[in-house]
Amino acid sequence: MKLKKDSTEQKLRGAYYTPLQLANAMVELFAAQNIDRVLEPSCGDGVFIDSMYEKNLLEEVSVFTAVELDSREAEKVRKKYKSTKNVEVINDDFFNFYNQNSEDNRYDLILGNPPYIRYQYLTDLQRESLSAILTSHGMKANKLINAWVGFLVACTQMLNDTGRIALVIPAEVLQVAYAEDLRFFLSNQFKRITLITFKKLIFPEIEQEVLVFIGEKGGDEKGIRIVEMDDLDGFSSLDLDSNGYQPIQHVKEKWTKYFTSPEEIEIIQQIKNDTRFAPFSDFGTINVGVTTGNNAYFSIDEETYEKYNLAEVTFPLIGRSSHAHGI
């Protein structure tokens, strides 16, 4: 496990910038919408402003507010758009910006790629702010929750009644236990939710699977859908108003079930309710595997086990699911 003092500045900031192609695709989804006020909660190098500028959309909004914690990056973006009067760059922690503006400012569109920062890398003040944001919206705060969760919740609250949000977030939102409260919160906040997943890594340098979360507050139709793409080229055929939404179930269950059709979900539910079937938990314990922090060191092979006579200090370990044949 890396300690905070041994981690890179990039990792501490969670600063993995959005590719221009992805920013362009996300901006293009809202090009035909009536957008007046835009917020980017962690602007980094300003790629979403660049995209709106290139597509001649920046001049159509009354204000584009860009918040950035890093003073150097904020100054670069500020200088780049110093002659663009409707762009305001704020050098501040977004949690602090939220605390000062959440009551008064509402936005039509919020775009961005919030930082991926583990709880232990946050400052004490950031931890307090993150916890306050979550608990004030009926969610539990714990040390597993990443900074991006707080960003998503805070941004959701800064939308107006018909606002839209599009954020690049880790794909783990679909299933991890610590996001249960978040999934429940989002399903109650948005009329429609689109989750865009990718078969190819968008950020190969960090080997982190991401998705684009799109939430829409306005409209009569209510539902959720998952759109699977091979890569960023798939955006060219995406229509937010097309059919394919499933009813949102306001529960904390994993969203991976929405990869299946409504008919398949109904069959699965029937099987779960059928007393002729028994859950696997009746026959065995299902739990998260061991996390060693360094498998190459702590997980040994049979040769090492026998060579050093380690019977009294070792336990059997299934290193990966492929080792458990038949399960």
mmCIF file of C-alpha atoms in Angstrom:
data_model
loop_
_atom_site.group_PDB
_atom_site.id
_atom_site.type_symbol
_atom_site.label_atom_id
_atom_site.label_comp_id
_atom_site.label_asym_id
_atom_site.label_seq_id
_atom_site.Cartn_x
_atom_site.Cartn_y
_atom_site.Cartn_z
ATOM 1 C CA MET A 1 0.000 0.000 0.000
ATOM 2 C CA LYS A 2 1.315 3.445 -0.916
ATOM 3 C CA LEU A 3 1.340 6.048 1.810
ATOM 4 C CA LYS A 4 0.176 9.570 1.056
ATOM 5 C CA LYS A 5 3.735 10.908 1.326
ATOM 6 C CA ASP A 6 4.911 8.421 -1.322
ATOM 7 C CA SER A 7 2.175 9.146 -3.877
ATOM 8 C CA THR A 8 2.595 11.351 -6.917
ATOM 9 C CA GLU A 9 1.059 14.813 -7.102
ATOM 10 C CA GLN A 10 -1.158 13.612 -9.941
ATOM 11 C CA LYS A 11 -2.537 10.788 -7.813
ATOM 12 C CA LEU A 12 -3.075 13.027 -4.798
ATOM 13 C CA ARG A 13 -5.056 15.454 -6.970
ATOM 14 C CA GLY A 14 -6.835 12.703 -8.880
ATOM 15 C CA ALA A 15 -5.949 14.701 -11.982
ATOM 16 C CA TYR A 16 -6.449 12.502 -15.031
ATOM 17 C CA TYR A 17 -7.584 14.883 -17.737
ATOM 18 C CA THR A 18 -10.388 14.179 -20.164
ATOM 19 C CA PRO A 19 -9.392 13.428 -23.782
ATOM 20 C CA LEU A 20 -10.608 16.156 -26.134
ATOM 21 C CA GLN A 21 -12.505 13.596 -28.212
ATOM 22 C CA LEU A 22 -14.553 12.576 -25.173
ATOM 23 C CA ALA A 23 -15.172 16.192 -24.138
ATOM 24 C CA ASN A 24 -16.335 17.004 -27.676
ATOM 25 C CA ALA A 25 -18.700 14.031 -27.689
ATOM 26 C CA MET A 26 -20.218 14.978 -24.341
ATOM 27 C CA VAL A 27 -20.673 18.623 -25.307
ATOM 28 C CA GLU A 28 -22.229 17.644 -28.635
ATOM 29 C CA LEU A 29 -25.005 15.772 -26.820
ATOM 30 C CA PHE A 30 -26.349 19.074 -25.503
ATOM 31 C CA ALA A 31 -25.643 21.290 -28.519
ATOM 32 C CA ALA A 32 -29.317 21.581 -29.437
ATOM 33 C CA GLN A 33 -30.482 22.210 -25.867
ATOM 34 C CA ASN A 34 -31.424 25.576 -24.404
ATOM 35 C CA ILE A 35 -28.403 26.063 -22.143
ATOM 36 C CA ASP A 36 -27.755 29.348 -20.348
ATOM 37 C CA ARG A 37 -25.622 28.599 -17.271
ATOM 38 C CA VAL A 38 -22.857 25.978 -17.281
ATOM 39 C CA LEU A 39 -20.630 24.685 -14.473
ATOM 40 C CA GLU A 40 -17.460 22.613 -14.642
ATOM 41 C CA PRO A 41 -16.580 21.615 -11.055
ATOM 42 C CA SER A 42 -12.953 20.585 -11.670
ATOM 43 C CA CYS A 43 -11.844 22.156 -14.921
ATOM 44 C CA GLY A 44 -8.197 21.021 -14.946
ATOM 45 C CA ASP A 45 -6.785 22.092 -18.294
ATOM 46 C CA GLY A 46 -10.148 23.527 -19.399
ATOM 47 C CA VAL A 47 -10.928 20.904 -22.030
ATOM 48 C CA PHE A 48 -14.711 21.306 -21.762
ATOM 49 C CA ILE A 49 -14.421 25.069 -22.234
ATOM 50 C CA ASP A 50 -12.192 24.400 -25.238
ATOM 51 C CA SER A 51 -14.774 22.052 -26.670
ATOM 52 C CA MET A 52 -17.644 24.509 -26.271
ATOM 53 C CA TYR A 53 -15.494 27.236 -27.808
ATOM 54 C CA GLU A 54 -14.552 25.110 -30.820
ATOM 55 C CA LYS A 55 -18.200 24.220 -31.420
ATOM 56 C CA ASN A 56 -19.289 27.887 -31.153
ATOM 57 C CA LEU A 57 -21.448 27.066 -28.136
ATOM 58 C CA LEU A 58 -19.556 29.135 -25.589
ATOM 59 C CA GLU A 59 -20.891 32.396 -26.976
ATOM 60 C CA GLU A 60 -24.469 31.161 -26.547
ATOM 61 C CA VAL A 61 -24.327 30.803 -22.750
ATOM 62 C CA SER A 62 -24.530 33.674 -20.285
ATOM 63 C CA VAL A 63 -21.949 32.184 -17.927
ATOM 64 C CA PHE A 64 -19.522 29.280 -17.879
ATOM 65 C CA THR A 65 -18.201 28.809 -14.343
ATOM 66 C CA ALA A 66 -15.026 26.734 -14.083
ATOM 67 C CA VAL A 67 -13.734 25.714 -10.646
ATOM 68 C CA GLU A 68 -10.176 24.427 -10.233
ATOM 69 C CA LEU A 69 -8.198 23.709 -7.081
ATOM 70 C CA ASP A 70 -4.736 23.872 -8.662
ATOM 71 C CA SER A 71 -3.736 27.537 -8.926
ATOM 72 C CA ARG A 72 -1.380 26.938 -11.853
ATOM 73 C CA GLU A 73 -4.005 25.247 -13.975
ATOM 74 C CA ALA A 74 -6.634 27.804 -13.011
ATOM 75 C CA GLU A 75 -4.340 30.640 -14.087
ATOM 76 C CA LYS A 76 -3.621 28.980 -17.442
ATOM 77 C CA VAL A 77 -7.325 28.678 -18.221
ATOM 78 C CA ARG A 78 -7.997 32.205 -16.950
ATOM 79 C CA LYS A 79 -5.332 33.671 -19.240
ATOM 80 C CA LYS A 80 -6.537 31.642 -22.199
ATOM 81 C CA TYR A 81 -10.070 33.011 -21.888
ATOM 82 C CA LYS A 82 -9.369 36.422 -20.372
ATOM 83 C CA SER A 83 -11.112 38.161 -23.274
ATOM 84 C CA THR A 84 -14.176 35.918 -23.043
ATOM 85 C CA LYS A 85 -16.426 37.786 -20.646
ATOM 86 C CA ASN A 86 -18.871 34.969 -19.913
ATOM 87 C CA VAL A 87 -16.134 32.609 -18.639
ATOM 88 C CA GLU A 88 -15.291 32.843 -14.945
ATOM 89 C CA VAL A 89 -12.467 30.726 -13.557
ATOM 90 C CA ILE A 90 -12.521 30.226 -9.793
ATOM 91 C CA ASN A 91 -9.407 28.939 -8.032
ATOM 92 C CA ASP A 92 -10.943 27.063 -5.109
ATOM 93 C CA ASP A 93 -11.743 23.657 -3.699
ATOM 94 C CA PHE A 94 -15.068 22.612 -5.247
ATOM 95 C CA PHE A 95 -16.427 21.478 -1.887
ATOM 96 C CA ASN A 96 -15.819 24.984 -0.559
ATOM 97 C CA PHE A 97 -17.381 26.493 -3.701
ATOM 98 C CA TYR A 98 -20.424 24.287 -3.161
ATOM 99 C CA ASN A 99 -20.772 25.305 0.480
ATOM 100 C CA GLN A 100 -20.718 28.987 -0.479
ATOM 101 C CA ASN A 101 -22.940 28.802 -3.571
ATOM 102 C CA SER A 102 -25.308 25.846 -3.275
ATOM 103 C CA GLU A 103 -28.202 27.949 -2.012
ATOM 104 C CA ASP A 104 -28.012 30.708 -4.621
ATOM 105 C CA ASN A 105 -26.565 29.311 -7.855
ATOM 106 C CA ARG A 106 -28.319 26.848 -10.130
ATOM 107 C CA TYR A 107 -27.115 25.591 -13.506
ATOM 108 C CA ASP A 108 -28.695 24.282 -16.693
ATOM 109 C CA LEU A 109 -25.751 22.017 -17.468
ATOM 110 C CA ILE A 110 -22.871 20.615 -15.429
ATOM 111 C CA LEU A 111 -20.018 18.948 -17.299
ATOM 112 C CA GLY A 112 -16.782 17.475 -16.112
ATOM 113 C CA ASN A 113 -14.484 14.748 -14.930
ATOM 114 C CA PRO A 114 -14.335 14.935 -11.121
ATOM 115 C CA PRO A 115 -11.092 13.893 -9.436
ATOM 116 C CA TYR A 116 -10.612 10.312 -8.327
ATOM 117 C CA ILE A 117 -9.124 10.806 -4.852
ATOM 118 C CA ARG A 118 -9.209 8.178 -2.137
ATOM 119 C CA TYR A 119 -10.499 9.209 1.269
ATOM 120 C CA GLN A 120 -7.073 8.828 2.903
ATOM 121 C CA TYR A 121 -5.575 11.315 0.427
ATOM 122 C CA LEU A 122 -8.090 14.056 1.282
ATOM 123 C CA THR A 123 -7.287 16.818 3.749
ATOM 124 C CA ASP A 124 -9.152 16.923 7.058
ATOM 125 C CA LEU A 125 -11.258 19.819 5.787
ATOM 126 C CA GLN A 126 -12.103 17.974 2.573
ATOM 127 C CA ARG A 127 -13.116 14.914 4.577
ATOM 128 C CA GLU A 128 -15.412 17.024 6.732
ATOM 129 C CA SER A 129 -16.962 18.663 3.675
ATOM 130 C CA LEU A 130 -17.416 15.331 1.901
ATOM 131 C CA SER A 131 -19.091 13.807 4.948
ATOM 132 C CA ALA A 132 -21.371 16.827 5.366
ATOM 133 C CA ILE A 133 -22.456 16.712 1.715
ATOM 134 C CA LEU A 134 -23.331 13.028 1.958
ATOM 135 C CA THR A 135 -25.079 13.043 5.340
ATOM 136 C CA SER A 136 -27.114 16.155 4.481
ATOM 137 C CA HIS A 137 -28.630 14.157 1.620
ATOM 138 C CA GLY A 138 -29.417 11.073 3.655
ATOM 139 C CA MET A 139 -26.291 9.124 2.779
ATOM 140 C CA LYS A 140 -23.768 7.420 5.032
ATOM 141 C CA ALA A 141 -20.178 8.663 5.079
ATOM 142 C CA ASN A 142 -17.306 6.225 5.463
ATOM 143 C CA LYS A 143 -13.607 5.885 4.689
ATOM 144 C CA LEU A 144 -14.202 3.901 1.495
ATOM 145 C CA ILE A 145 -15.929 6.758 -0.302
ATOM 146 C CA ASN A 146 -13.957 8.553 -2.983
ATOM 147 C CA ALA A 147 -14.025 12.296 -3.663
ATOM 148 C CA TRP A 148 -15.906 11.847 -6.953
ATOM 149 C CA VAL A 149 -18.977 10.671 -5.006
ATOM 150 C CA GLY A 150 -19.156 13.999 -3.183
ATOM 151 C CA PHE A 151 -18.715 15.854 -6.476
ATOM 152 C CA LEU A 152 -21.603 13.986 -8.083
ATOM 153 C CA VAL A 153 -23.957 14.575 -5.149
ATOM 154 C CA ALA A 154 -23.045 18.263 -4.847
ATOM 155 C CA CYS A 155 -23.359 18.859 -8.594
ATOM 156 C CA THR A 156 -26.759 17.186 -8.642
ATOM 157 C CA GLN A 157 -27.965 19.673 -6.045
ATOM 158 C CA MET A 158 -26.661 22.622 -8.061
ATOM 159 C CA LEU A 159 -28.827 21.843 -11.091
ATOM 160 C CA ASN A 160 -32.034 23.727 -11.736
ATOM 161 C CA ASP A 161 -35.362 21.904 -12.025
ATOM 162 C CA THR A 162 -34.768 20.998 -15.682
ATOM 163 C CA GLY A 163 -30.987 20.759 -15.507
ATOM 164 C CA ARG A 164 -28.718 18.110 -16.986
ATOM 165 C CA ILE A 165 -25.435 16.661 -15.845
ATOM 166 C CA ALA A 166 -22.730 14.697 -17.687
ATOM 167 C CA LEU A 167 -19.753 13.515 -15.656
ATOM 168 C CA VAL A 168 -16.974 11.015 -16.299
ATOM 169 C CA ILE A 169 -16.911 8.737 -13.259
ATOM 170 C CA PRO A 170 -15.508 5.291 -12.356
ATOM 171 C CA ALA A 171 -17.570 2.357 -13.627
ATOM 172 C CA GLU A 172 -17.570 0.989 -10.082
ATOM 173 C CA VAL A 173 -20.667 3.124 -9.448
ATOM 174 C CA LEU A 174 -22.597 0.286 -11.088
ATOM 175 C CA GLN A 175 -21.936 -2.235 -8.374
ATOM 176 C CA VAL A 176 -19.678 -1.380 -5.425
ATOM 177 C CA ALA A 177 -21.243 -1.528 -1.981
ATOM 178 C CA TYR A 178 -20.078 1.940 -0.921
ATOM 179 C CA ALA A 179 -22.104 3.441 -3.800
ATOM 180 C CA GLU A 180 -25.401 1.870 -2.686
ATOM 181 C CA ASP A 181 -26.636 5.101 -1.113
ATOM 182 C CA LEU A 182 -25.450 7.041 -4.158
ATOM 183 C CA ARG A 183 -27.411 4.860 -6.582
ATOM 184 C CA PHE A 184 -30.537 5.267 -4.470
ATOM 185 C CA PHE A 185 -30.009 9.040 -4.262
ATOM 186 C CA LEU A 186 -29.483 9.443 -8.015
ATOM 187 C CA SER A 187 -32.489 7.299 -8.916
ATOM 188 C CA ASN A 188 -34.664 9.651 -6.869
ATOM 189 C CA GLN A 189 -33.125 12.858 -8.202
ATOM 190 C CA PHE A 190 -33.283 12.322 -11.971
ATOM 191 C CA LYS A 191 -36.119 11.644 -14.365
ATOM 192 C CA ARG A 192 -33.803 9.877 -16.785
ATOM 193 C CA ILE A 193 -30.365 8.351 -16.347
ATOM 194 C CA THR A 194 -28.074 7.205 -19.158
ATOM 195 C CA LEU A 195 -24.894 5.295 -18.356
ATOM 196 C CA ILE A 196 -22.424 5.082 -21.242
ATOM 197 C CA THR A 197 -19.864 2.310 -20.852
ATOM 198 C CA PHE A 198 -16.820 1.478 -22.983
ATOM 199 C CA LYS A 199 -15.219 -1.847 -23.889
ATOM 200 C CA LYS A 200 -11.855 -0.149 -24.443
ATOM 201 C CA LEU A 201 -10.077 1.819 -21.724
ATOM 202 C CA ILE A 202 -10.488 5.590 -22.035
ATOM 203 C CA PHE A 203 -7.676 6.204 -19.545
ATOM 204 C CA PRO A 204 -5.223 3.349 -20.305
ATOM 205 C CA GLU A 205 -2.454 4.921 -18.221
ATOM 206 C CA ILE A 206 -4.386 4.228 -15.007
ATOM 207 C CA GLU A 207 -6.233 1.068 -16.114
ATOM 208 C CA GLN A 208 -9.436 2.485 -14.623
ATOM 209 C CA GLU A 209 -12.742 1.655 -16.261
ATOM 210 C CA VAL A 210 -14.954 4.711 -16.508
ATOM 211 C CA LEU A 211 -18.399 5.560 -17.744
ATOM 212 C CA VAL A 212 -20.236 8.744 -18.617
ATOM 213 C CA PHE A 213 -23.100 9.419 -16.228
ATOM 214 C CA ILE A 214 -25.856 11.530 -17.773
ATOM 215 C CA GLY A 215 -28.724 12.651 -15.568
ATOM 216 C CA GLU A 216 -31.732 14.687 -16.717
ATOM 217 C CA LYS A 217 -34.064 16.368 -14.239
ATOM 218 C CA GLY A 218 -36.706 17.630 -16.648
ATOM 219 C CA GLY A 219 -39.226 15.770 -18.792
ATOM 220 C CA ASP A 220 -42.118 13.397 -18.242
ATOM 221 C CA GLU A 221 -40.503 10.091 -19.181
ATOM 222 C CA LYS A 222 -38.699 8.382 -16.327
ATOM 223 C CA GLY A 223 -36.171 5.601 -16.701
ATOM 224 C CA ILE A 224 -32.612 4.340 -16.834
ATOM 225 C CA ARG A 225 -30.542 2.712 -19.550
ATOM 226 C CA ILE A 226 -27.019 1.501 -20.177
ATOM 227 C CA VAL A 227 -25.459 2.189 -23.567
ATOM 228 C CA GLU A 228 -22.461 -0.012 -24.370
ATOM 229 C CA MET A 229 -19.859 1.368 -26.774
ATOM 230 C CA ASP A 230 -16.619 -0.093 -28.076
ATOM 231 C CA ASP A 231 -14.904 3.280 -27.864
ATOM 232 C CA LEU A 232 -15.520 7.020 -28.198
ATOM 233 C CA ASP A 233 -16.582 6.715 -31.839
ATOM 234 C CA GLY A 234 -19.879 5.260 -30.632
ATOM 235 C CA PHE A 235 -21.103 8.708 -29.576
ATOM 236 C CA SER A 236 -21.825 9.602 -33.196
ATOM 237 C CA SER A 237 -24.981 7.467 -33.165
ATOM 238 C CA LEU A 238 -26.186 8.260 -29.636
ATOM 239 C CA ASP A 239 -29.512 10.039 -29.188
ATOM 240 C CA LEU A 240 -30.530 10.953 -25.641
ATOM 241 C CA ASP A 241 -34.182 11.132 -26.675
ATOM 242 C CA SER A 242 -34.306 7.690 -28.283
ATOM 243 C CA ASN A 243 -36.150 4.807 -26.671
ATOM 244 C CA GLY A 244 -34.556 2.114 -24.565
ATOM 245 C CA TYR A 245 -35.119 3.382 -21.031
ATOM 246 C CA GLN A 246 -36.189 0.907 -18.377
ATOM 247 C CA PRO A 247 -38.195 1.800 -15.263
ATOM 248 C CA ILE A 248 -35.903 2.894 -12.439
ATOM 249 C CA GLN A 249 -36.211 0.699 -9.381
ATOM 250 C CA HIS A 250 -35.638 2.915 -6.357
ATOM 251 C CA VAL A 251 -33.493 0.463 -4.469
ATOM 252 C CA LYS A 252 -29.822 0.170 -3.596
ATOM 253 C CA GLU A 253 -29.267 -2.878 -5.804
ATOM 254 C CA LYS A 254 -26.462 -2.949 -8.333
ATOM 255 C CA TRP A 255 -27.095 -1.152 -11.608
ATOM 256 C CA THR A 256 -25.376 -3.926 -13.553
ATOM 257 C CA LYS A 257 -28.818 -5.505 -13.859
ATOM 258 C CA TYR A 258 -29.722 -2.814 -16.396
ATOM 259 C CA PHE A 259 -27.354 -4.443 -18.880
ATOM 260 C CA THR A 260 -30.188 -6.938 -19.310
ATOM 261 C CA SER A 261 -33.582 -6.318 -20.889
ATOM 262 C CA PRO A 262 -36.753 -5.669 -18.843
ATOM 263 C CA GLU A 263 -37.983 -9.143 -19.795
ATOM 264 C CA GLU A 264 -34.779 -10.755 -18.536
ATOM 265 C CA ILE A 265 -34.928 -8.755 -15.303
ATOM 266 C CA GLU A 266 -38.510 -9.939 -14.754
ATOM 267 C CA ILE A 267 -37.487 -13.589 -15.222
ATOM 268 C CA ILE A 268 -34.603 -13.176 -12.772
ATOM 269 C CA GLN A 269 -36.983 -11.646 -10.227
ATOM 270 C CA GLN A 270 -39.418 -14.537 -10.664
ATOM 271 C CA ILE A 271 -36.622 -17.037 -10.003
ATOM 272 C CA LYS A 272 -35.543 -15.126 -6.890
ATOM 273 C CA ASN A 273 -39.119 -15.284 -5.583
ATOM 274 C CA ASP A 274 -39.595 -18.961 -6.489
ATOM 275 C CA THR A 275 -39.264 -21.157 -3.386
ATOM 276 C CA ARG A 276 -38.066 -24.091 -5.507
ATOM 277 C CA PHE A 277 -34.721 -22.325 -5.808
ATOM 278 C CA ALA A 278 -32.266 -21.692 -2.997
ATOM 279 C CA PRO A 279 -29.659 -18.924 -2.814
ATOM 280 C CA PHE A 280 -26.002 -19.932 -2.985
ATOM 281 C CA SER A 281 -25.556 -18.464 0.496
ATOM 282 C CA ASP A 282 -27.469 -21.486 1.856
ATOM 283 C CA PHE A 283 -24.538 -23.671 0.845
ATOM 284 C CA GLY A 284 -21.494 -21.456 1.186
ATOM 285 C CA THR A 285 -20.145 -18.099 2.279
ATOM 286 C CA ILE A 286 -19.701 -15.429 -0.364
ATOM 287 C CA ASN A 287 -17.356 -12.595 0.483
ATOM 288 C CA VAL A 288 -14.773 -10.223 -0.916
ATOM 289 C CA GLY A 289 -11.404 -11.881 -1.480
ATOM 290 C CA VAL A 290 -8.232 -11.098 0.406
ATOM 291 C CA THR A 291 -6.598 -7.790 -0.489
ATOM 292 C CA THR A 292 -2.900 -8.148 0.273
ATOM 293 C CA GLY A 293 -1.636 -4.891 -1.190
ATOM 294 C CA ASN A 294 1.168 -6.825 -2.895
ATOM 295 C CA ASN A 295 0.157 -10.216 -4.287
ATOM 296 C CA ALA A 296 3.607 -10.860 -5.746
ATOM 297 C CA TYR A 297 5.034 -10.848 -2.202
ATOM 298 C CA PHE A 298 2.256 -12.215 0.007
ATOM 299 C CA SER A 299 0.743 -14.811 -2.340
ATOM 300 C CA ILE A 300 3.213 -17.684 -2.757
ATOM 301 C CA ASP A 301 3.308 -20.767 -4.966
ATOM 302 C CA GLU A 302 3.527 -24.386 -3.816
ATOM 303 C CA GLU A 303 7.280 -24.555 -4.422
ATOM 304 C CA THR A 304 7.952 -21.656 -2.020
ATOM 305 C CA TYR A 305 5.486 -23.139 0.466
ATOM 306 C CA GLU A 306 7.374 -26.431 0.614
ATOM 307 C CA LYS A 307 10.884 -24.967 0.385
ATOM 308 C CA TYR A 308 10.491 -22.842 3.525
ATOM 309 C CA ASN A 309 8.075 -25.138 5.400
ATOM 310 C CA LEU A 310 5.369 -22.466 5.735
ATOM 311 C CA ALA A 311 2.473 -24.710 6.757
ATOM 312 C CA GLU A 312 1.973 -23.006 10.128
ATOM 313 C CA VAL A 313 1.897 -19.449 8.772
ATOM 314 C CA THR A 314 -0.076 -19.773 5.532
ATOM 315 C CA PHE A 315 -3.663 -20.293 4.450
ATOM 316 C CA PRO A 316 -5.111 -21.605 1.168
ATOM 317 C CA LEU A 317 -5.913 -18.770 -1.225
ATOM 318 C CA ILE A 318 -7.929 -18.523 -4.425
ATOM 319 C CA GLY A 319 -6.007 -15.835 -6.245
ATOM 320 C CA ARG A 320 -8.574 -15.381 -9.001
ATOM 321 C CA SER A 321 -11.984 -16.770 -9.898
ATOM 322 C CA SER A 322 -10.519 -18.893 -12.718
ATOM 323 C CA HIS A 323 -8.799 -20.999 -10.039
ATOM 324 C CA ALA A 324 -12.177 -22.095 -8.641
ATOM 325 C CA HIS A 325 -13.246 -24.598 -11.275
ATOM 326 C CA GLY A 326 -16.956 -25.242 -11.510
ATOM 327 C CA ILE A 327 -18.036 -22.160 -9.581
#
